[in-house]
mmCIF file with all atom_site columns, C-alpha atoms in Angstrom:
data_model
loop_
_atom_site.group_PDB
_atom_site.id
_atom_site.type_symbol
_atom_site.label_atom_id
_atom_site.label_alt_id
_atom_site.label_comp_id
_atom_site.label_asym_id
_atom_site.label_entity_id
_atom_site.label_seq_id
_atom_site.pdbx_PDB_ins_code
_atom_site.Cartn_x
_atom_site.Cartn_y
_atom_site.Cartn_z
_atom_site.occupancy
_atom_site.B_iso_or_equiv
_atom_site.pdbx_formal_charge
_atom_site.auth_seq_id
_atom_site.auth_comp_id
_atom_site.auth_asym_id
_atom_site.auth_atom_id
_atom_site.pdbx_PDB_model_num
ATOM 1   C CA . MET A 1 1   ? 0.000   0.000  0.000   1.00 0.00 ? 1   MET A CA 1
ATOM 2   C CA . TYR A 1 2   ? 2.893   2.352  0.737   1.00 0.00 ? 2   TYR A CA 1
ATOM 3   C CA . VAL A 1 3   ? 3.806   2.353  -2.981  1.00 0.00 ? 3   VAL A CA 1
ATOM 4   C CA . LEU A 1 4   ? 0.502   4.084  -3.655  1.00 0.00 ? 4   LEU A CA 1
ATOM 5   C CA . THR A 1 5   ? 0.395   6.358  -0.605  1.00 0.00 ? 5   THR A CA 1
ATOM 6   C CA . GLN A 1 6   ? 3.950   7.625  -1.041  1.00 0.00 ? 6   GLN A CA 1
ATOM 7   C CA . ASN A 1 7   ? 3.510   8.258  -4.754  1.00 0.00 ? 7   ASN A CA 1
ATOM 8   C CA . PHE A 1 8   ? -0.167  9.144  -4.983  1.00 0.00 ? 8   PHE A CA 1
ATOM 9   C CA . SER A 1 9   ? 0.452   12.422 -6.843  1.00 0.00 ? 9   SER A CA 1
ATOM 10  C CA . LEU A 1 10  ? 2.457   10.571 -9.502  1.00 0.00 ? 10  LEU A CA 1
ATOM 11  C CA . TYR A 1 11  ? -0.236  7.919  -9.905  1.00 0.00 ? 11  TYR A CA 1
ATOM 12  C CA . TRP A 1 12  ? -2.932  10.592 -9.958  1.00 0.00 ? 12  TRP A CA 1
ATOM 13  C CA . GLN A 1 13  ? -1.151  12.567 -12.667 1.00 0.00 ? 13  GLN A CA 1
ATOM 14  C CA . GLY A 1 14  ? -0.790  9.437  -14.779 1.00 0.00 ? 14  GLY A CA 1
ATOM 15  C CA . PHE A 1 15  ? -4.411  8.447  -14.116 1.00 0.00 ? 15  PHE A CA 1
ATOM 16  C CA . LEU A 1 16  ? -5.683  11.867 -15.220 1.00 0.00 ? 16  LEU A CA 1
ATOM 17  C CA . GLY A 1 17  ? -3.465  11.688 -18.296 1.00 0.00 ? 17  GLY A CA 1
ATOM 18  C CA . THR A 1 18  ? -5.008  8.367  -19.298 1.00 0.00 ? 18  THR A CA 1
ATOM 19  C CA . VAL A 1 19  ? -8.532  9.657  -18.633 1.00 0.00 ? 19  VAL A CA 1
ATOM 20  C CA . GLN A 1 20  ? -7.916  12.731 -20.791 1.00 0.00 ? 20  GLN A CA 1
ATOM 21  C CA . LEU A 1 21  ? -6.450  10.648 -23.602 1.00 0.00 ? 21  LEU A CA 1
ATOM 22  C CA . THR A 1 22  ? -9.406  8.271  -23.431 1.00 0.00 ? 22  THR A CA 1
ATOM 23  C CA . VAL A 1 23  ? -12.051 11.003 -23.408 1.00 0.00 ? 23  VAL A CA 1
ATOM 24  C CA . TYR A 1 24  ? -10.562 13.131 -26.199 1.00 0.00 ? 24  TYR A CA 1
ATOM 25  C CA . ALA A 1 25  ? -9.642  10.170 -28.406 1.00 0.00 ? 25  ALA A CA 1
ATOM 26  C CA . SER A 1 26  ? -13.093 8.620  -27.857 1.00 0.00 ? 26  SER A CA 1
ATOM 27  C CA . LEU A 1 27  ? -14.829 11.798 -28.991 1.00 0.00 ? 27  LEU A CA 1
ATOM 28  C CA . LEU A 1 28  ? -12.624 11.986 -32.073 1.00 0.00 ? 28  LEU A CA 1
ATOM 29  C CA . ALA A 1 29  ? -13.165 8.286  -32.814 1.00 0.00 ? 29  ALA A CA 1
ATOM 30  C CA . LEU A 1 30  ? -16.946 8.600  -32.512 1.00 0.00 ? 30  LEU A CA 1
ATOM 31  C CA . VAL A 1 31  ? -17.090 11.630 -34.817 1.00 0.00 ? 31  VAL A CA 1
ATOM 32  C CA . LEU A 1 32  ? -14.762 10.151 -37.436 1.00 0.00 ? 32  LEU A CA 1
ATOM 33  C CA . GLY A 1 33  ? -16.420 6.750  -37.130 1.00 0.00 ? 33  GLY A CA 1
ATOM 34  C CA . PHE A 1 34  ? -19.827 8.304  -37.778 1.00 0.00 ? 34  PHE A CA 1
ATOM 35  C CA . VAL A 1 35  ? -18.500 10.202 -40.805 1.00 0.00 ? 35  VAL A CA 1
ATOM 36  C CA . MET A 1 36  ? -16.764 7.147  -42.265 1.00 0.00 ? 36  MET A CA 1
ATOM 37  C CA . ALA A 1 37  ? -19.805 4.940  -41.686 1.00 0.00 ? 37  ALA A CA 1
ATOM 38  C CA . SER A 1 38  ? -21.871 7.527  -43.558 1.00 0.00 ? 38  SER A CA 1
ATOM 39  C CA . PHE A 1 39  ? -19.337 7.488  -46.389 1.00 0.00 ? 39  PHE A CA 1
ATOM 40  C CA . ARG A 1 40  ? -19.395 3.696  -46.594 1.00 0.00 ? 40  ARG A CA 1
ATOM 41  C CA . VAL A 1 41  ? -23.151 3.579  -47.160 1.00 0.00 ? 41  VAL A CA 1
ATOM 42  C CA . ALA A 1 42  ? -23.354 6.767  -49.254 1.00 0.00 ? 42  ALA A CA 1
ATOM 43  C CA . PRO A 1 43  ? -24.737 6.625  -52.803 1.00 0.00 ? 43  PRO A CA 1
ATOM 44  C CA . VAL A 1 44  ? -21.622 8.466  -54.056 1.00 0.00 ? 44  VAL A CA 1
ATOM 45  C CA . GLY A 1 45  ? -18.972 6.011  -55.210 1.00 0.00 ? 45  GLY A CA 1
ATOM 46  C CA . SER A 1 46  ? -15.967 8.207  -54.354 1.00 0.00 ? 46  SER A CA 1
ATOM 47  C CA . LEU A 1 47  ? -17.141 8.537  -50.755 1.00 0.00 ? 47  LEU A CA 1
ATOM 48  C CA . ARG A 1 48  ? -17.594 4.779  -50.445 1.00 0.00 ? 48  ARG A CA 1
ATOM 49  C CA . VAL A 1 49  ? -14.077 4.227  -51.779 1.00 0.00 ? 49  VAL A CA 1
ATOM 50  C CA . PHE A 1 50  ? -12.631 6.794  -49.357 1.00 0.00 ? 50  PHE A CA 1
ATOM 51  C CA . GLY A 1 51  ? -14.420 5.187  -46.398 1.00 0.00 ? 51  GLY A CA 1
ATOM 52  C CA . THR A 1 52  ? -13.316 1.714  -47.425 1.00 0.00 ? 52  THR A CA 1
ATOM 53  C CA . VAL A 1 53  ? -9.665  2.778  -47.811 1.00 0.00 ? 53  VAL A CA 1
ATOM 54  C CA . TRP A 1 54  ? -9.753  4.577  -44.427 1.00 0.00 ? 54  TRP A CA 1
ATOM 55  C CA . VAL A 1 55  ? -11.062 1.500  -42.628 1.00 0.00 ? 55  VAL A CA 1
ATOM 56  C CA . THR A 1 56  ? -8.864  -0.981 -44.462 1.00 0.00 ? 56  THR A CA 1
ATOM 57  C CA . VAL A 1 57  ? -5.637  0.944  -43.896 1.00 0.00 ? 57  VAL A CA 1
ATOM 58  C CA . LEU A 1 58  ? -6.210  1.792  -40.242 1.00 0.00 ? 58  LEU A CA 1
ATOM 59  C CA . ARG A 1 59  ? -7.564  -1.603 -39.190 1.00 0.00 ? 59  ARG A CA 1
ATOM 60  C CA . ASN A 1 60  ? -4.533  -3.319 -40.701 1.00 0.00 ? 60  ASN A CA 1
ATOM 61  C CA . THR A 1 61  ? -1.893  -0.898 -39.391 1.00 0.00 ? 61  THR A CA 1
ATOM 62  C CA . PRO A 1 62  ? -0.257  -1.635 -36.002 1.00 0.00 ? 62  PRO A CA 1
ATOM 63  C CA . LEU A 1 63  ? -1.137  1.113  -33.539 1.00 0.00 ? 63  LEU A CA 1
ATOM 64  C CA . THR A 1 64  ? 2.511   1.606  -32.559 1.00 0.00 ? 64  THR A CA 1
ATOM 65  C CA . LEU A 1 65  ? 3.392   2.229  -36.224 1.00 0.00 ? 65  LEU A CA 1
ATOM 66  C CA . LEU A 1 66  ? 0.562   4.748  -36.455 1.00 0.00 ? 66  LEU A CA 1
ATOM 67  C CA . PHE A 1 67  ? 1.953   6.565  -33.410 1.00 0.00 ? 67  PHE A CA 1
ATOM 68  C CA . PHE A 1 68  ? 5.344   6.794  -35.128 1.00 0.00 ? 68  PHE A CA 1
ATOM 69  C CA . ALA A 1 69  ? 3.705   8.047  -38.332 1.00 0.00 ? 69  ALA A CA 1
ATOM 70  C CA . VAL A 1 70  ? 1.747   10.768 -36.508 1.00 0.00 ? 70  VAL A CA 1
ATOM 71  C CA . LEU A 1 71  ? 4.375   11.917 -33.998 1.00 0.00 ? 71  LEU A CA 1
ATOM 72  C CA . LEU A 1 72  ? 7.296   11.832 -36.418 1.00 0.00 ? 72  LEU A CA 1
ATOM 73  C CA . GLY A 1 73  ? 5.562   12.374 -39.758 1.00 0.00 ? 73  GLY A CA 1
ATOM 74  C CA . LEU A 1 74  ? 3.181   15.284 -39.184 1.00 0.00 ? 74  LEU A CA 1
ATOM 75  C CA . PRO A 1 75  ? 5.857   17.719 -37.876 1.00 0.00 ? 75  PRO A CA 1
ATOM 76  C CA . ARG A 1 76  ? 7.692   17.246 -41.198 1.00 0.00 ? 76  ARG A CA 1
ATOM 77  C CA . PHE A 1 77  ? 4.656   18.835 -42.860 1.00 0.00 ? 77  PHE A CA 1
ATOM 78  C CA . GLY A 1 78  ? 4.709   21.794 -40.487 1.00 0.00 ? 78  GLY A CA 1
ATOM 79  C CA . LEU A 1 79  ? 2.064   20.512 -38.069 1.00 0.00 ? 79  LEU A CA 1
ATOM 80  C CA . VAL A 1 80  ? 3.554   20.927 -34.589 1.00 0.00 ? 80  VAL A CA 1
ATOM 81  C CA . LEU A 1 81  ? 1.321   20.052 -31.644 1.00 0.00 ? 81  LEU A CA 1
ATOM 82  C CA . PRO A 1 82  ? 1.820   18.900 -28.047 1.00 0.00 ? 82  PRO A CA 1
ATOM 83  C CA . PHE A 1 83  ? 2.612   15.182 -27.821 1.00 0.00 ? 83  PHE A CA 1
ATOM 84  C CA . GLN A 1 84  ? -0.722  14.573 -26.104 1.00 0.00 ? 84  GLN A CA 1
ATOM 85  C CA . MET A 1 85  ? -2.599  15.948 -29.111 1.00 0.00 ? 85  MET A CA 1
ATOM 86  C CA . PHE A 1 86  ? -0.588  13.739 -31.459 1.00 0.00 ? 86  PHE A CA 1
ATOM 87  C CA . ALA A 1 87  ? -1.494  10.770 -29.253 1.00 0.00 ? 87  ALA A CA 1
ATOM 88  C CA . VAL A 1 88  ? -5.177  11.743 -29.388 1.00 0.00 ? 88  VAL A CA 1
ATOM 89  C CA . LEU A 1 89  ? -4.995  11.900 -33.195 1.00 0.00 ? 89  LEU A CA 1
ATOM 90  C CA . ALA A 1 90  ? -3.335  8.483  -33.444 1.00 0.00 ? 90  ALA A CA 1
ATOM 91  C CA . LEU A 1 91  ? -5.721  6.804  -30.986 1.00 0.00 ? 91  LEU A CA 1
ATOM 92  C CA . GLY A 1 92  ? -8.822  8.538  -32.333 1.00 0.00 ? 92  GLY A CA 1
ATOM 93  C CA . CYS A 1 93  ? -8.116  7.807  -35.994 1.00 0.00 ? 93  CYS A CA 1
ATOM 94  C CA . TYR A 1 94  ? -7.177  4.201  -35.295 1.00 0.00 ? 94  TYR A CA 1
ATOM 95  C CA . THR A 1 95  ? -10.296 3.535  -33.220 1.00 0.00 ? 95  THR A CA 1
ATOM 96  C CA . SER A 1 96  ? -12.560 5.363  -35.690 1.00 0.00 ? 96  SER A CA 1
ATOM 97  C CA . ALA A 1 97  ? -12.053 2.521  -38.171 1.00 0.00 ? 97  ALA A CA 1
ATOM 98  C CA . PHE A 1 98  ? -13.516 0.056  -35.688 1.00 0.00 ? 98  PHE A CA 1
ATOM 99  C CA . ILE A 1 99  ? -16.326 2.431  -34.685 1.00 0.00 ? 99  ILE A CA 1
ATOM 100 C CA . CYS A 1 100 ? -17.129 2.827  -38.384 1.00 0.00 ? 100 CYS A CA 1
ATOM 101 C CA . GLU A 1 101 ? -17.531 -0.917 -38.871 1.00 0.00 ? 101 GLU A CA 1
ATOM 102 C CA . VAL A 1 102 ? -19.634 -1.239 -35.725 1.00 0.00 ? 102 VAL A CA 1
ATOM 103 C CA . LEU A 1 103 ? -21.969 1.520  -36.936 1.00 0.00 ? 103 LEU A CA 1
ATOM 104 C CA . ARG A 1 104 ? -22.095 0.062  -40.437 1.00 0.00 ? 104 ARG A CA 1
ATOM 105 C CA . SER A 1 105 ? -23.134 -3.309 -39.032 1.00 0.00 ? 105 SER A CA 1
ATOM 106 C CA . GLY A 1 106 ? -25.869 -1.533 -37.092 1.00 0.00 ? 106 GLY A CA 1
ATOM 107 C CA . ILE A 1 107 ? -27.010 0.291  -40.230 1.00 0.00 ? 107 ILE A CA 1
ATOM 108 C CA . ASN A 1 108 ? -27.294 -3.059 -42.002 1.00 0.00 ? 108 ASN A CA 1
ATOM 109 C CA . THR A 1 109 ? -29.740 -4.271 -39.333 1.00 0.00 ? 109 THR A CA 1
ATOM 110 C CA . VAL A 1 110 ? -32.236 -1.543 -40.255 1.00 0.00 ? 110 VAL A CA 1
ATOM 111 C CA . PRO A 1 111 ? -34.732 -2.869 -42.834 1.00 0.00 ? 111 PRO A CA 1
ATOM 112 C CA . LYS A 1 112 ? -34.088 -1.453 -46.306 1.00 0.00 ? 112 LYS A CA 1
ATOM 113 C CA . GLY A 1 113 ? -37.771 -0.719 -46.656 1.00 0.00 ? 113 GLY A CA 1
ATOM 114 C CA . GLN A 1 114 ? -37.477 2.102  -44.148 1.00 0.00 ? 114 GLN A CA 1
ATOM 115 C CA . GLY A 1 115 ? -34.878 3.850  -46.275 1.00 0.00 ? 115 GLY A CA 1
ATOM 116 C CA . GLU A 1 116 ? -36.966 3.349  -49.385 1.00 0.00 ? 116 GLU A CA 1
ATOM 117 C CA . ALA A 1 117 ? -40.031 4.713  -47.610 1.00 0.00 ? 117 ALA A CA 1
ATOM 118 C CA . SER A 1 118 ? -38.065 7.773  -46.506 1.00 0.00 ? 118 SER A CA 1
ATOM 119 C CA . ARG A 1 119 ? -36.865 8.459  -50.038 1.00 0.00 ? 119 ARG A CA 1
ATOM 120 C CA . SER A 1 120 ? -40.405 8.047  -51.356 1.00 0.00 ? 120 SER A CA 1
ATOM 121 C CA . LEU A 1 121 ? -41.426 10.817 -48.971 1.00 0.00 ? 121 LEU A CA 1
ATOM 122 C CA . GLY A 1 122 ? -38.835 13.115 -50.543 1.00 0.00 ? 122 GLY A CA 1
ATOM 123 C CA . MET A 1 123 ? -36.182 12.876 -47.824 1.00 0.00 ? 123 MET A CA 1
ATOM 124 C CA . THR A 1 124 ? -32.553 13.251 -48.904 1.00 0.00 ? 124 THR A CA 1
ATOM 125 C CA . PHE A 1 125 ? -29.873 10.671 -48.127 1.00 0.00 ? 125 PHE A CA 1
ATOM 126 C CA . THR A 1 126 ? -28.565 12.822 -45.270 1.00 0.00 ? 126 THR A CA 1
ATOM 127 C CA . GLN A 1 127 ? -32.045 13.236 -43.789 1.00 0.00 ? 127 GLN A CA 1
ATOM 128 C CA . THR A 1 128 ? -32.788 9.520  -44.103 1.00 0.00 ? 128 THR A CA 1
ATOM 129 C CA . LEU A 1 129 ? -29.497 8.567  -42.504 1.00 0.00 ? 129 LEU A CA 1
ATOM 130 C CA . GLY A 1 130 ? -29.686 11.082 -39.662 1.00 0.00 ? 130 GLY A CA 1
ATOM 131 C CA . SER A 1 131 ? -33.383 10.882 -38.842 1.00 0.00 ? 131 SER A CA 1
ATOM 132 C CA . VAL A 1 132 ? -34.362 7.300  -39.686 1.00 0.00 ? 132 VAL A CA 1
ATOM 133 C CA . VAL A 1 133 ? -31.435 4.914  -40.017 1.00 0.00 ? 133 VAL A CA 1
ATOM 134 C CA . LEU A 1 134 ? -28.759 5.984  -37.530 1.00 0.00 ? 134 LEU A CA 1
ATOM 135 C CA . PRO A 1 135 ? -31.068 6.426  -34.499 1.00 0.00 ? 135 PRO A CA 1
ATOM 136 C CA . GLN A 1 136 ? -32.181 2.804  -34.929 1.00 0.00 ? 136 GLN A CA 1
ATOM 137 C CA . ALA A 1 137 ? -28.683 1.573  -35.734 1.00 0.00 ? 137 ALA A CA 1
ATOM 138 C CA . PHE A 1 138 ? -27.218 3.228  -32.639 1.00 0.00 ? 138 PHE A CA 1
ATOM 139 C CA . ARG A 1 139 ? -29.611 1.360  -30.380 1.00 0.00 ? 139 ARG A CA 1
ATOM 140 C CA . SER A 1 140 ? -28.320 -1.978 -31.652 1.00 0.00 ? 140 SER A CA 1
ATOM 141 C CA . VAL A 1 141 ? -24.595 -1.161 -31.409 1.00 0.00 ? 141 VAL A CA 1
ATOM 142 C CA . ILE A 1 142 ? -24.325 0.345  -27.929 1.00 0.00 ? 142 ILE A CA 1
ATOM 143 C CA . PRO A 1 143 ? -22.539 -2.711 -26.410 1.00 0.00 ? 143 PRO A CA 1
ATOM 144 C CA . PRO A 1 144 ? -19.907 -3.105 -29.173 1.00 0.00 ? 144 PRO A CA 1
ATOM 145 C CA . ILE A 1 145 ? -19.174 0.629  -29.139 1.00 0.00 ? 145 ILE A CA 1
ATOM 146 C CA . GLY A 1 146 ? -18.592 0.371  -25.391 1.00 0.00 ? 146 GLY A CA 1
ATOM 147 C CA . SER A 1 147 ? -16.223 -2.562 -25.911 1.00 0.00 ? 147 SER A CA 1
ATOM 148 C CA . THR A 1 148 ? -14.335 -0.624 -28.589 1.00 0.00 ? 148 THR A CA 1
ATOM 149 C CA . LEU A 1 149 ? -13.867 2.383  -26.307 1.00 0.00 ? 149 LEU A CA 1
ATOM 150 C CA . ILE A 1 150 ? -12.669 0.113  -23.502 1.00 0.00 ? 150 ILE A CA 1
ATOM 151 C CA . ALA A 1 151 ? -10.046 -1.208 -25.921 1.00 0.00 ? 151 ALA A CA 1
ATOM 152 C CA . LEU A 1 152 ? -9.108  2.400  -26.703 1.00 0.00 ? 152 LEU A CA 1
ATOM 153 C CA . ALA A 1 153 ? -8.541  3.112  -22.997 1.00 0.00 ? 153 ALA A CA 1
ATOM 154 C CA . LYS A 1 154 ? -6.160  0.160  -22.769 1.00 0.00 ? 154 LYS A CA 1
ATOM 155 C CA . ASN A 1 155 ? -4.432  1.066  -26.038 1.00 0.00 ? 155 ASN A CA 1
ATOM 156 C CA . SER A 1 156 ? -3.639  4.499  -24.603 1.00 0.00 ? 156 SER A CA 1
ATOM 157 C CA . ALA A 1 157 ? -0.809  2.820  -22.674 1.00 0.00 ? 157 ALA A CA 1
ATOM 158 C CA . ILE A 1 158 ? 1.255   2.980  -25.880 1.00 0.00 ? 158 ILE A CA 1
ATOM 159 C CA . ALA A 1 159 ? 1.348   6.775  -25.582 1.00 0.00 ? 159 ALA A CA 1
ATOM 160 C CA . GLY A 1 160 ? 3.691   6.519  -22.592 1.00 0.00 ? 160 GLY A CA 1
ATOM 161 C CA . ALA A 1 161 ? 6.484   5.412  -24.900 1.00 0.00 ? 161 ALA A CA 1
ATOM 162 C CA . PHE A 1 162 ? 6.159   8.732  -26.761 1.00 0.00 ? 162 PHE A CA 1
ATOM 163 C CA . SER A 1 163 ? 6.671   11.115 -23.824 1.00 0.00 ? 163 SER A CA 1
ATOM 164 C CA . VAL A 1 164 ? 2.948   11.433 -23.103 1.00 0.00 ? 164 VAL A CA 1
ATOM 165 C CA . THR A 1 165 ? 1.860   11.493 -19.473 1.00 0.00 ? 165 THR A CA 1
ATOM 166 C CA . GLU A 1 166 ? -0.320  8.460  -18.821 1.00 0.00 ? 166 GLU A CA 1
ATOM 167 C CA . LEU A 1 167 ? -0.815  5.759  -16.215 1.00 0.00 ? 167 LEU A CA 1
ATOM 168 C CA . LEU A 1 168 ? 1.480   2.989  -17.440 1.00 0.00 ? 168 LEU A CA 1
ATOM 169 C CA . GLY A 1 169 ? 4.394   5.389  -17.801 1.00 0.00 ? 169 GLY A CA 1
ATOM 170 C CA . THR A 1 170 ? 4.532   5.882  -14.020 1.00 0.00 ? 170 THR A CA 1
ATOM 171 C CA . TYR A 1 171 ? 6.286   2.529  -13.638 1.00 0.00 ? 171 TYR A CA 1
ATOM 172 C CA . LYS A 1 172 ? 9.495   3.984  -15.139 1.00 0.00 ? 172 LYS A CA 1
ATOM 173 C CA . THR A 1 173 ? 9.828   6.626  -12.430 1.00 0.00 ? 173 THR A CA 1
ATOM 174 C CA . LEU A 1 174 ? 8.874   4.228  -9.641  1.00 0.00 ? 174 LEU A CA 1
ATOM 175 C CA . SER A 1 175 ? 11.286  1.594  -10.909 1.00 0.00 ? 175 SER A CA 1
ATOM 176 C CA . GLU A 1 176 ? 14.122  4.128  -10.905 1.00 0.00 ? 176 GLU A CA 1
ATOM 177 C CA . LEU A 1 177 ? 13.210  5.013  -7.325  1.00 0.00 ? 177 LEU A CA 1
ATOM 178 C CA . GLY A 1 178 ? 13.594  1.365  -6.328  1.00 0.00 ? 178 GLY A CA 1
ATOM 179 C CA . TYR A 1 179 ? 9.969   0.464  -5.582  1.00 0.00 ? 179 TYR A CA 1
ATOM 180 C CA . ASN A 1 180 ? 8.751   -3.113 -5.901  1.00 0.00 ? 180 ASN A CA 1
ATOM 181 C CA . ILE A 1 181 ? 7.862   -3.561 -9.563  1.00 0.00 ? 181 ILE A CA 1
ATOM 182 C CA . ILE A 1 182 ? 5.048   -6.016 -8.798  1.00 0.00 ? 182 ILE A CA 1
ATOM 183 C CA . TRP A 1 183 ? 3.139   -3.608 -6.552  1.00 0.00 ? 183 TRP A CA 1
ATOM 184 C CA . THR A 1 184 ? 3.888   -0.776 -8.944  1.00 0.00 ? 184 THR A CA 1
ATOM 185 C CA . PHE A 1 185 ? 2.035   -2.643 -11.690 1.00 0.00 ? 185 PHE A CA 1
ATOM 186 C CA . VAL A 1 186 ? -0.728  -3.773 -9.331  1.00 0.00 ? 186 VAL A CA 1
ATOM 187 C CA . TRP A 1 187 ? -1.761  -0.170 -8.684  1.00 0.00 ? 187 TRP A CA 1
ATOM 188 C CA . ILE A 1 188 ? -1.412  0.683  -12.360 1.00 0.00 ? 188 ILE A CA 1
ATOM 189 C CA . ALA A 1 189 ? -3.759  -2.223 -13.123 1.00 0.00 ? 189 ALA A CA 1
ATOM 190 C CA . VAL A 1 190 ? -6.210  -0.919 -10.515 1.00 0.00 ? 190 VAL A CA 1
ATOM 191 C CA . GLY A 1 191 ? -6.214  2.460  -12.263 1.00 0.00 ? 191 GLY A CA 1
ATOM 192 C CA . TYR A 1 192 ? -7.003  0.898  -15.640 1.00 0.00 ? 192 TYR A CA 1
ATOM 193 C CA . LEU A 1 193 ? -9.664  -1.243 -14.001 1.00 0.00 ? 193 LEU A CA 1
ATOM 194 C CA . ILE A 1 194 ? -11.373 1.872  -12.624 1.00 0.00 ? 194 ILE A CA 1
ATOM 195 C CA . ILE A 1 195 ? -11.381 3.485  -16.076 1.00 0.00 ? 195 ILE A CA 1
ATOM 196 C CA . THR A 1 196 ? -12.642 0.433  -17.966 1.00 0.00 ? 196 THR A CA 1
ATOM 197 C CA . LEU A 1 197 ? -15.313 -0.390 -15.393 1.00 0.00 ? 197 LEU A CA 1
ATOM 198 C CA . SER A 1 198 ? -16.521 3.215  -15.535 1.00 0.00 ? 198 SER A CA 1
ATOM 199 C CA . ILE A 1 199 ? -16.872 3.012  -19.326 1.00 0.00 ? 199 ILE A CA 1
ATOM 200 C CA . SER A 1 200 ? -18.646 -0.338 -18.982 1.00 0.00 ? 200 SER A CA 1
ATOM 201 C CA . ALA A 1 201 ? -21.052 1.082  -16.388 1.00 0.00 ? 201 ALA A CA 1
ATOM 202 C CA . LEU A 1 202 ? -21.814 4.086  -18.604 1.00 0.00 ? 202 LEU A CA 1
ATOM 203 C CA . PHE A 1 203 ? -22.667 1.922  -21.587 1.00 0.00 ? 203 PHE A CA 1
ATOM 204 C CA . ASN A 1 204 ? -24.708 -0.449 -19.434 1.00 0.00 ? 204 ASN A CA 1
ATOM 205 C CA . VAL A 1 205 ? -26.836 2.543  -18.458 1.00 0.00 ? 205 VAL A CA 1
ATOM 206 C CA . LEU A 1 206 ? -27.126 3.610  -22.111 1.00 0.00 ? 206 LEU A CA 1
ATOM 207 C CA . GLU A 1 207 ? -28.070 0.086  -23.157 1.00 0.00 ? 207 GLU A CA 1
ATOM 208 C CA . LYS A 1 208 ? -30.774 -0.191 -20.496 1.00 0.00 ? 208 LYS A CA 1
ATOM 209 C CA . ARG A 1 209 ? -32.217 3.150  -21.541 1.00 0.00 ? 209 ARG A CA 1
ATOM 210 C CA . TRP A 1 210 ? -31.959 2.984  -25.329 1.00 0.00 ? 210 TRP A CA 1
ATOM 211 C CA . GLY A 1 211 ? -30.757 -0.480 -26.263 1.00 0.00 ? 211 GLY A CA 1
ATOM 212 C CA . ILE A 1 212 ? -32.810 -3.085 -28.082 1.00 0.00 ? 212 ILE A CA 1
ATOM 213 C CA . THR A 1 213 ? -34.095 -5.919 -25.929 1.00 0.00 ? 213 THR A CA 1
ATOM 214 C CA . ARG A 1 214 ? -32.738 -9.216 -27.222 1.00 0.00 ? 214 ARG A CA 1
#
């Protein structure tokens, strides 16, 4: 217990860093995932191709490689941001590919007749998607979106290797100070457990309120 009590501020700083990474990257992933899912079902061929390439490339690229590409590649094009923002971009873009596929699977569960009925009433593709299809699709994909964001929270540990303040990175400082490595990782694991259980609880509430009874 003394490992935690004597270094609580260090753990707390790392914990807050992981929470911030998770929240910001989750918001980015949800927005980009929604956009890419819309592209993948759009009637415009170029948008479908763009969405397909986005998902294919990001889902098949190791996250660590994506971190290197963002943190080392973007500054070469004049885009200089704090390391935390680069980490948010890498995590958010990577996770958006999985969010996109989750949403697309939900869209496919909505009967095609509803889209056809909407178009027969004069609604545009955007209106049909936003007002008819996506609200129903979202209800069916609440659990997998929650699971994807939990994976994002755990993937944020990679950011510590790129000078970003986060929970796993605290072990380096504590190891240098001579603390027991086992208990150091135990309290790190507890921190991640708190974050993932909080996300799980949030999506359980959302599922009970808006989810489809199976």
